[in-house]
Amino acid sequence: MIILGIDTSCDETAAAVCENDRILSNIISSQVKSHAEWGGVVPGLARRKHEELIDHIVEIALKRSGKTMESIDAIAVTKGPGLAVALEVGIKKAKELAIEYKKPLIPINHMEGHIYSALAKNSKGKPTIEYKLPLLVLLISGGHTELVLMRNNGQYEILGQTLDDAIGESFDKVGRILNMGYPAGPVLEKIAENGDENSYELPIPMKNSKDLNMSYSGLKTASMKLVNDEIGAMNDYGAKFVASLQTSQTLSRSQKQKDLKSNKNPATLIANISASFQKAAVEQVLFKTNQALRKLENDGLQIQDLIIAGGVAQNKYLRKKFRKTFPKLRIHYPLNKKLFTDNAGMIAIAGYFNALRGNVITDVHEINRLDREPNWGIDSV
Ligand code: KG4
Ligand code: ZN
């Protein structure tokens, strides 16, 4: 089965083609630079960019896959969750194609897509992925922090989620006041490598709660206060140091080493704050994942597989911690960089699994009626 996938849920215009669970092409045009100067996604701007790009991105995705619209079996499109004005662009395009080429339409939940991002194979059918259902999913991105039980394809239960900020959002906000640009997550991780994660004890908000919900706003606020107390306004040296790590230039290695020795210099403070923040941020998802596994075990469910997906799953420190904490679990991550962030490959693969269980729309009136659902929870797919 050949599926064309489309995703315009946030600030990436994306189209992809898959054949069953194999990705043939996965094209993403990121608007991240357009939104960077605002420090976050600007909805109206996102819509305009999607409108400008969508036709071209779909065309390239088809071309790279070696397929034509005629040879596509169905079109999968993200219906939600996401930004309403952005989702509308992808849905409109998918409807037009479905009607013009008389193809079925498959509405996809973006979070379900993120789950399948870890089960996607390359065009050669590699790697072989062994897993047993039910499995546990940890979705960690700029917009989401969720623990989901996947009982079966299409059967999801949200076990816990953030009550306020998402984990990636907290990386971005703490990184922003440290002049790390946007998105700050990967930069903060790199800078934290030079720091001592035990220099500051930051709060892990939901550690004493019995439920599986999480919270990142308290950690974010505490970290921002710490930055203020320790550094005050970012001075020139601090900004230069951060810039040098982003571009791998300016400060020489010996200079960096020397600077890091003195506790008083901003480089050390930034690295130490970053490392302490990262430790606390990761500790919360680690702790809640453990709590979820124990809860499921008490309910008689022996989980053997854990999927960790979403942008923050790229964090190497986090991966190391999970590997160490859960040596018996099979932990699955997406296959490549594109599949971590928002992309349409995962939407196409989710489309394939939805099509297998007949979850497609063929009636033209129903296709026309399909509308975005910006707050669509994965537990009501
Ligand atoms: O899934 P994703 O591309 O998109 C949205 O949620 O929209 O995730 C992006 C998020 C950003 O918050 C970014 O800072 C974070 O993932 N991120 C990271 C790392 N790489 C990306 N956070 C921590 N460490 C990283 N290495
Ligand atoms: Zn996403």
Short mmCIF file of C-alpha atoms in Angstrom, two decimals, residues 4-378:
data_model
loop_
_atom_site.label_atom_id
_atom_site.label_comp_id
_atom_site.label_asym_id
_atom_site.label_seq_id
_atom_site.Cartn_x
_atom_site.Cartn_y
_atom_site.Cartn_z
CA LEU A 4 1.09 10.09 0.69
CA GLY A 5 1.38 11.82 4.07
CA ILE A 6 0.97 15.53 4.80
CA ASP A 7 1.67 17.42 8.04
CA THR A 8 1.33 21.15 8.66
CA SER A 9 0.54 21.00 12.36
CA CYS A 10 3.08 23.57 13.52
CA ASP A 11 6.07 25.21 11.86
CA GLU A 12 7.16 22.47 9.47
CA THR A 13 5.63 22.05 6.03
CA ALA A 14 5.98 18.34 5.38
CA ALA A 15 5.03 15.68 2.85
CA ALA A 16 6.17 12.08 2.51
CA VAL A 17 5.48 8.84 0.72
CA CYS A 18 5.60 5.41 2.30
CA GLU A 19 5.05 1.89 1.07
CA ASN A 20 3.56 -0.08 3.96
CA ASP A 21 5.86 0.66 6.91
CA ARG A 22 8.77 1.76 4.71
CA ILE A 23 9.51 5.40 4.07
CA LEU A 24 10.30 6.20 0.44
CA SER A 25 10.60 9.96 0.82
CA ASN A 26 10.25 12.39 3.73
CA ILE A 27 10.43 16.07 2.81
CA ILE A 28 10.38 18.79 5.44
CA SER A 29 10.65 22.53 5.03
CA SER A 30 11.27 24.04 8.42
CA GLN A 31 10.15 27.57 9.14
CA VAL A 32 12.20 27.62 12.31
CA LYS A 33 14.37 30.50 11.08
CA SER A 34 11.34 32.64 10.26
CA HIS A 35 10.02 32.23 13.80
CA ALA A 36 13.38 32.36 15.57
CA GLU A 37 13.49 36.11 16.07
CA TRP A 38 10.16 35.88 17.93
CA GLY A 39 11.43 33.06 20.16
CA GLY A 40 8.45 30.86 19.30
CA VAL A 41 5.96 30.01 16.58
CA VAL A 42 3.84 32.87 15.18
CA PRO A 43 0.55 31.29 13.93
CA GLY A 44 -0.26 33.75 11.11
CA LEU A 45 3.27 33.55 9.78
CA ALA A 46 3.19 29.73 9.95
CA ARG A 47 -0.01 29.66 7.89
CA ARG A 48 1.38 31.93 5.19
CA LYS A 49 4.57 29.88 4.91
CA HIS A 50 2.61 26.61 4.69
CA GLU A 51 0.46 28.08 1.93
CA GLU A 52 3.52 29.19 0.00
CA LEU A 53 5.27 25.83 0.28
CA ILE A 54 2.75 23.01 0.40
CA ASP A 55 2.30 22.38 -3.34
CA HIS A 56 6.03 22.29 -3.91
CA ILE A 57 6.75 20.03 -0.92
CA VAL A 58 4.12 17.49 -2.02
CA GLU A 59 5.58 17.54 -5.52
CA ILE A 60 9.11 16.87 -4.26
CA ALA A 61 7.93 14.09 -1.93
CA LEU A 62 6.27 12.31 -4.87
CA LYS A 63 9.26 12.85 -7.15
CA ARG A 64 11.81 11.55 -4.61
CA SER A 65 9.71 8.45 -3.95
CA GLY A 66 9.44 7.70 -7.67
CA LYS A 67 5.65 7.64 -7.37
CA THR A 68 2.90 9.66 -9.02
CA MET A 69 -0.46 10.74 -7.64
CA GLU A 70 -2.04 8.03 -9.78
CA SER A 71 -0.05 5.29 -8.04
CA ILE A 72 -0.91 6.49 -4.51
CA ASP A 73 -3.48 4.36 -2.66
CA ALA A 74 -4.52 6.90 -0.03
CA ILE A 75 -3.68 10.30 1.45
CA ALA A 76 -2.99 10.62 5.16
CA VAL A 77 -3.15 14.07 6.71
CA THR A 78 -2.72 15.44 10.23
CA LYS A 79 -6.10 16.49 11.62
CA GLY A 80 -4.77 17.52 15.03
CA PRO A 81 -3.51 18.33 17.57
CA GLY A 82 -1.72 21.45 16.41
CA LEU A 83 -2.18 25.06 15.43
CA ALA A 84 -5.63 25.49 13.87
CA VAL A 85 -4.55 27.93 11.15
CA ALA A 86 -1.59 25.73 10.24
CA LEU A 87 -3.50 22.41 10.23
CA GLU A 88 -6.06 23.90 7.84
CA VAL A 89 -3.47 24.31 5.08
CA GLY A 90 -2.48 20.63 5.02
CA ILE A 91 -6.08 19.46 5.28
CA LYS A 92 -7.16 21.68 2.40
CA LYS A 93 -4.38 20.32 0.20
CA ALA A 94 -5.15 16.70 1.15
CA LYS A 95 -8.85 17.19 0.37
CA GLU A 96 -8.11 18.74 -3.02
CA LEU A 97 -5.84 15.83 -3.97
CA ALA A 98 -8.26 13.21 -2.65
CA ILE A 99 -11.10 14.65 -4.70
CA GLU A 100 -9.12 15.32 -7.85
CA TYR A 101 -7.49 11.90 -7.94
CA LYS A 102 -10.38 9.98 -6.31
CA LYS A 103 -8.29 8.68 -3.42
CA PRO A 104 -9.38 7.83 0.13
CA LEU A 105 -8.41 10.23 2.90
CA ILE A 106 -7.03 9.16 6.28
CA PRO A 107 -7.21 11.71 9.12
CA ILE A 108 -4.27 11.21 11.46
CA ASN A 109 -3.63 12.23 15.02
CA HIS A 110 -0.23 13.94 15.09
CA MET A 111 0.74 12.22 18.35
CA GLU A 112 -0.14 8.83 16.88
CA GLY A 113 2.23 9.81 14.08
CA HIS A 114 5.00 10.46 16.63
CA ILE A 115 4.47 6.95 18.03
CA TYR A 116 4.82 5.39 14.57
CA SER A 117 7.92 7.49 13.93
CA ALA A 118 9.78 4.92 16.02
CA LEU A 119 8.35 1.99 14.06
CA ALA A 120 9.15 3.35 10.61
CA LYS A 121 11.67 1.57 8.39
CA ASN A 122 13.81 2.91 5.59
CA SER A 123 13.09 2.22 1.93
CA LYS A 124 14.99 -1.08 2.15
CA GLY A 125 12.88 -2.27 5.06
CA LYS A 126 15.61 -1.75 7.66
CA PRO A 127 15.92 -2.00 10.60
CA THR A 128 13.93 -4.97 11.79
CA ILE A 129 11.95 -3.74 14.73
CA GLU A 130 10.68 -6.27 17.22
CA TYR A 131 8.09 -5.18 19.71
CA LYS A 132 5.24 -6.56 21.73
CA LEU A 133 1.94 -4.85 22.43
CA PRO A 134 0.93 -3.36 24.77
CA LEU A 135 3.85 -1.00 24.90
CA LEU A 136 4.61 2.25 26.69
CA VAL A 137 5.27 5.51 24.86
CA LEU A 138 6.99 8.62 26.11
CA LEU A 139 6.35 11.57 23.81
CA ILE A 140 8.65 14.47 24.53
CA SER A 141 8.73 17.51 22.30
CA GLY A 142 8.37 21.27 22.22
CA GLY A 143 4.61 20.92 22.57
CA HIS A 144 4.10 17.62 24.38
CA THR A 145 5.15 15.61 27.38
CA GLU A 146 2.98 12.52 27.58
CA LEU A 147 3.08 8.96 28.77
CA VAL A 148 0.80 6.84 26.61
CA LEU A 149 -0.12 3.19 26.85
CA MET A 150 -0.47 1.71 23.38
CA ARG A 151 -2.69 -1.33 23.86
CA ASN A 152 -3.02 -1.95 20.16
CA ASN A 153 -2.89 -0.08 16.86
CA GLY A 154 -5.47 2.66 17.34
CA GLN A 155 -5.97 2.01 21.07
CA TYR A 156 -4.25 4.54 23.26
CA GLU A 157 -4.59 5.62 26.85
CA ILE A 158 -2.95 8.76 28.19
CA LEU A 159 -1.45 7.72 31.51
CA GLY A 160 -0.01 11.10 32.38
CA GLN A 161 0.93 14.39 30.79
CA THR A 162 2.33 17.77 31.62
CA LEU A 163 -0.05 20.07 33.42
CA ASP A 164 1.67 23.17 32.08
CA ASP A 165 4.79 23.56 29.90
CA ALA A 166 6.23 20.79 27.74
CA ILE A 167 9.76 19.56 28.44
CA GLY A 168 11.12 20.93 25.14
CA GLU A 169 9.46 24.25 25.84
CA SER A 170 11.30 24.43 29.18
CA PHE A 171 14.62 23.74 27.41
CA ASP A 172 13.75 26.51 24.94
CA LYS A 173 12.74 29.04 27.58
CA VAL A 174 15.69 28.47 29.89
CA GLY A 175 17.99 28.46 26.87
CA ARG A 176 16.48 31.66 25.59
CA ILE A 177 17.47 33.72 28.60
CA LEU A 178 20.94 32.22 28.26
CA ASN A 179 21.12 33.61 24.70
CA MET A 180 21.09 30.17 23.11
CA GLY A 181 18.74 31.06 20.25
CA TYR A 182 15.69 29.02 19.23
CA PRO A 183 15.14 26.13 19.53
CA ALA A 184 17.61 26.05 22.40
CA GLY A 185 17.36 22.36 23.37
CA PRO A 186 20.29 20.99 21.33
CA VAL A 187 22.54 23.96 22.22
CA LEU A 188 21.75 23.64 25.91
CA GLU A 189 22.59 19.94 25.79
CA LYS A 190 25.97 20.67 24.21
CA ILE A 191 26.81 23.38 26.73
CA ALA A 192 25.70 21.15 29.62
CA GLU A 193 28.46 18.68 28.64
CA ASN A 194 30.97 21.14 30.12
CA GLY A 195 29.04 21.64 33.32
CA ASP A 196 28.63 19.94 36.67
CA GLU A 197 25.06 18.66 36.94
CA ASN A 198 25.29 18.63 40.72
CA SER A 199 26.15 22.30 41.14
CA TYR A 200 22.57 23.35 41.79
CA GLU A 201 19.63 21.44 43.14
CA LEU A 202 16.57 22.37 41.11
CA PRO A 203 13.00 21.25 41.89
CA ILE A 204 11.48 18.15 40.30
CA PRO A 205 7.85 19.22 40.69
CA MET A 206 5.73 16.06 40.59
CA LYS A 207 8.08 13.70 42.36
CA ASN A 208 5.80 13.23 45.35
CA SER A 209 2.53 12.91 43.47
CA LYS A 210 1.02 9.46 42.97
CA ASP A 211 -0.42 10.19 39.55
CA LEU A 212 1.63 10.21 36.37
CA ASN A 213 1.19 13.84 35.43
CA MET A 214 4.18 16.08 35.03
CA SER A 215 4.95 19.78 35.28
CA TYR A 216 7.74 21.89 33.87
CA SER A 217 6.78 25.46 34.67
CA GLY A 218 8.16 25.37 38.24
CA LEU A 219 11.51 24.03 37.05
CA LYS A 220 11.58 26.63 34.29
CA THR A 221 10.86 29.48 36.73
CA ALA A 222 13.40 28.21 39.28
CA SER A 223 16.04 27.89 36.57
CA MET A 224 15.34 31.37 35.23
CA LYS A 225 15.59 32.79 38.73
CA LEU A 226 18.88 30.96 39.18
CA VAL A 227 20.20 32.52 35.98
CA ASN A 228 19.21 35.93 37.27
CA ASP A 229 20.76 35.38 40.69
CA GLU A 230 24.00 33.94 39.38
CA ILE A 231 24.62 35.88 36.21
CA GLY A 232 22.27 38.83 36.16
CA ALA A 233 22.11 40.35 32.73
CA MET A 234 24.10 38.20 30.34
CA ASN A 235 27.41 39.91 29.78
CA ASP A 236 29.46 39.94 26.62
CA TYR A 237 31.66 37.05 27.49
CA GLY A 238 28.74 34.73 28.26
CA ALA A 239 27.04 35.55 24.99
CA LYS A 240 30.28 35.00 23.07
CA PHE A 241 30.86 31.69 24.81
CA VAL A 242 27.39 30.43 23.88
CA ALA A 243 27.83 31.63 20.31
CA SER A 244 31.17 29.84 20.04
CA LEU A 245 29.57 26.54 20.97
CA GLN A 246 26.81 27.00 18.44
CA THR A 247 29.13 27.72 15.58
CA SER A 248 32.18 25.72 16.73
CA GLN A 249 34.40 28.75 16.35
CA THR A 250 35.86 31.86 18.06
CA LEU A 251 37.16 30.63 21.43
CA SER A 252 40.07 28.24 21.30
CA ARG A 253 39.98 24.96 23.22
CA SER A 254 42.72 26.03 25.61
CA GLN A 255 40.98 29.29 26.27
CA LYS A 256 37.74 27.46 27.02
CA GLN A 257 39.51 25.06 29.36
CA LYS A 258 41.16 27.94 31.17
CA ASP A 259 37.90 29.85 31.45
CA LEU A 260 36.07 26.84 32.78
CA LYS A 261 38.48 26.50 35.68
CA SER A 262 37.39 29.67 37.37
CA ASN A 263 34.11 29.38 39.15
CA LYS A 264 33.42 33.01 38.73
CA ASN A 265 33.37 33.21 35.00
CA PRO A 266 30.04 33.17 33.20
CA ALA A 267 31.01 30.24 30.98
CA THR A 268 31.24 27.95 33.99
CA LEU A 269 28.03 29.31 35.45
CA ILE A 270 26.16 28.82 32.18
CA ALA A 271 27.47 25.29 31.78
CA ASN A 272 26.66 24.42 35.40
CA ILE A 273 23.16 25.89 35.26
CA SER A 274 22.51 24.10 31.95
CA ALA A 275 23.70 20.77 33.33
CA SER A 276 21.71 21.12 36.55
CA PHE A 277 18.58 22.11 34.64
CA GLN A 278 18.96 19.22 32.19
CA LYS A 279 19.43 16.76 35.04
CA ALA A 280 16.21 17.88 36.76
CA ALA A 281 14.25 18.02 33.47
CA VAL A 282 15.27 14.47 32.52
CA GLU A 283 14.82 13.17 36.05
CA GLN A 284 11.12 13.97 35.95
CA VAL A 285 10.33 11.96 32.79
CA LEU A 286 12.59 9.16 34.02
CA PHE A 287 10.84 9.04 37.37
CA LYS A 288 7.35 9.14 35.87
CA THR A 289 8.20 6.45 33.29
CA ASN A 290 9.37 4.22 36.12
CA GLN A 291 6.23 4.98 38.11
CA ALA A 292 4.09 4.15 35.03
CA LEU A 293 5.86 0.82 34.51
CA ARG A 294 5.31 -0.13 38.14
CA LYS A 295 1.65 0.87 37.97
CA LEU A 296 1.12 -1.19 34.81
CA GLU A 297 2.88 -4.14 36.39
CA ASN A 298 0.51 -3.92 39.36
CA ASP A 299 -2.35 -4.06 36.85
CA GLY A 300 -0.86 -7.25 35.40
CA LEU A 301 0.78 -5.69 32.34
CA GLN A 302 4.41 -6.64 31.79
CA ILE A 303 5.76 -3.99 29.46
CA GLN A 304 8.79 -4.98 27.41
CA ASP A 305 8.95 -2.13 24.94
CA LEU A 306 9.26 1.60 25.38
CA ILE A 307 9.03 4.08 22.51
CA ILE A 308 10.63 7.46 23.12
CA ALA A 309 9.73 9.94 20.40
CA GLY A 310 9.56 13.69 19.72
CA GLY A 311 12.31 16.29 19.38
CA VAL A 312 13.67 15.97 22.92
CA ALA A 313 14.27 12.22 22.40
CA GLN A 314 17.40 13.29 20.49
CA ASN A 315 19.00 14.34 23.76
CA LYS A 316 21.94 11.98 24.36
CA TYR A 317 22.08 12.58 28.09
CA LEU A 318 18.43 11.51 28.35
CA ARG A 319 19.04 8.38 26.28
CA LYS A 320 21.97 7.36 28.44
CA LYS A 321 19.90 7.78 31.58
CA PHE A 322 17.04 5.69 30.18
CA ARG A 323 19.40 2.95 29.04
CA LYS A 324 20.95 2.77 32.49
CA THR A 325 17.69 2.93 34.40
CA PHE A 326 15.79 0.37 32.29
CA PRO A 327 18.36 -2.19 31.13
CA LYS A 328 15.68 -4.84 30.54
CA LEU A 329 13.42 -2.75 28.33
CA ARG A 330 13.71 -2.59 24.57
CA ILE A 331 13.83 1.15 23.96
CA HIS A 332 12.87 2.30 20.47
CA TYR A 333 13.80 5.67 18.98
CA PRO A 334 13.06 6.98 15.52
CA LEU A 335 15.48 5.83 12.86
CA ASN A 336 16.82 9.18 11.71
CA LYS A 337 16.90 12.89 12.53
CA LYS A 338 13.92 13.77 10.33
CA LEU A 339 11.69 11.30 12.13
CA PHE A 340 12.32 12.90 15.53
CA THR A 341 10.96 16.29 14.63
CA ASP A 342 7.64 17.04 13.01
CA ASN A 343 7.53 15.25 9.67
CA ALA A 344 5.07 13.62 7.33
CA GLY A 345 6.85 10.24 7.10
CA MET A 346 5.39 9.33 10.48
CA ILE A 347 1.95 10.51 9.31
CA ALA A 348 2.17 8.31 6.21
CA ILE A 349 3.20 5.28 8.31
CA ALA A 350 0.38 5.96 10.79
CA GLY A 351 -1.86 6.22 7.72
CA TYR A 352 -0.79 2.75 6.64
CA PHE A 353 -1.66 1.24 10.04
CA ASN A 354 -4.98 3.11 10.05
CA ALA A 355 -5.76 1.86 6.55
CA LEU A 356 -5.07 -1.72 7.67
CA ARG A 357 -7.94 -1.43 10.10
CA GLY A 358 -10.21 0.29 7.59
CA ASN A 359 -9.95 3.73 9.09
CA VAL A 360 -10.26 5.64 5.80
CA ILE A 361 -12.76 8.10 4.35
CA THR A 362 -13.92 7.45 0.80
CA ASP A 363 -17.19 9.36 0.60
CA VAL A 364 -16.66 12.73 -1.13
CA HIS A 365 -19.11 14.55 1.16
CA GLU A 366 -17.35 13.18 4.19
CA ILE A 367 -13.99 14.17 2.73
CA ASN A 368 -15.31 17.69 2.22
CA ARG A 369 -16.55 17.83 5.78
CA LEU A 370 -13.21 16.84 7.35
CA ASP A 371 -12.14 19.60 9.71
CA ARG A 372 -9.08 20.22 11.86
CA GLU A 373 -9.20 19.36 15.56
CA PRO A 374 -6.53 21.48 17.28
CA ASN A 375 -6.96 19.77 20.68
CA TRP A 376 -7.51 16.20 19.50
CA GLY A 377 -6.28 13.88 22.25
CA ILE A 378 -4.67 10.62 21.23
#
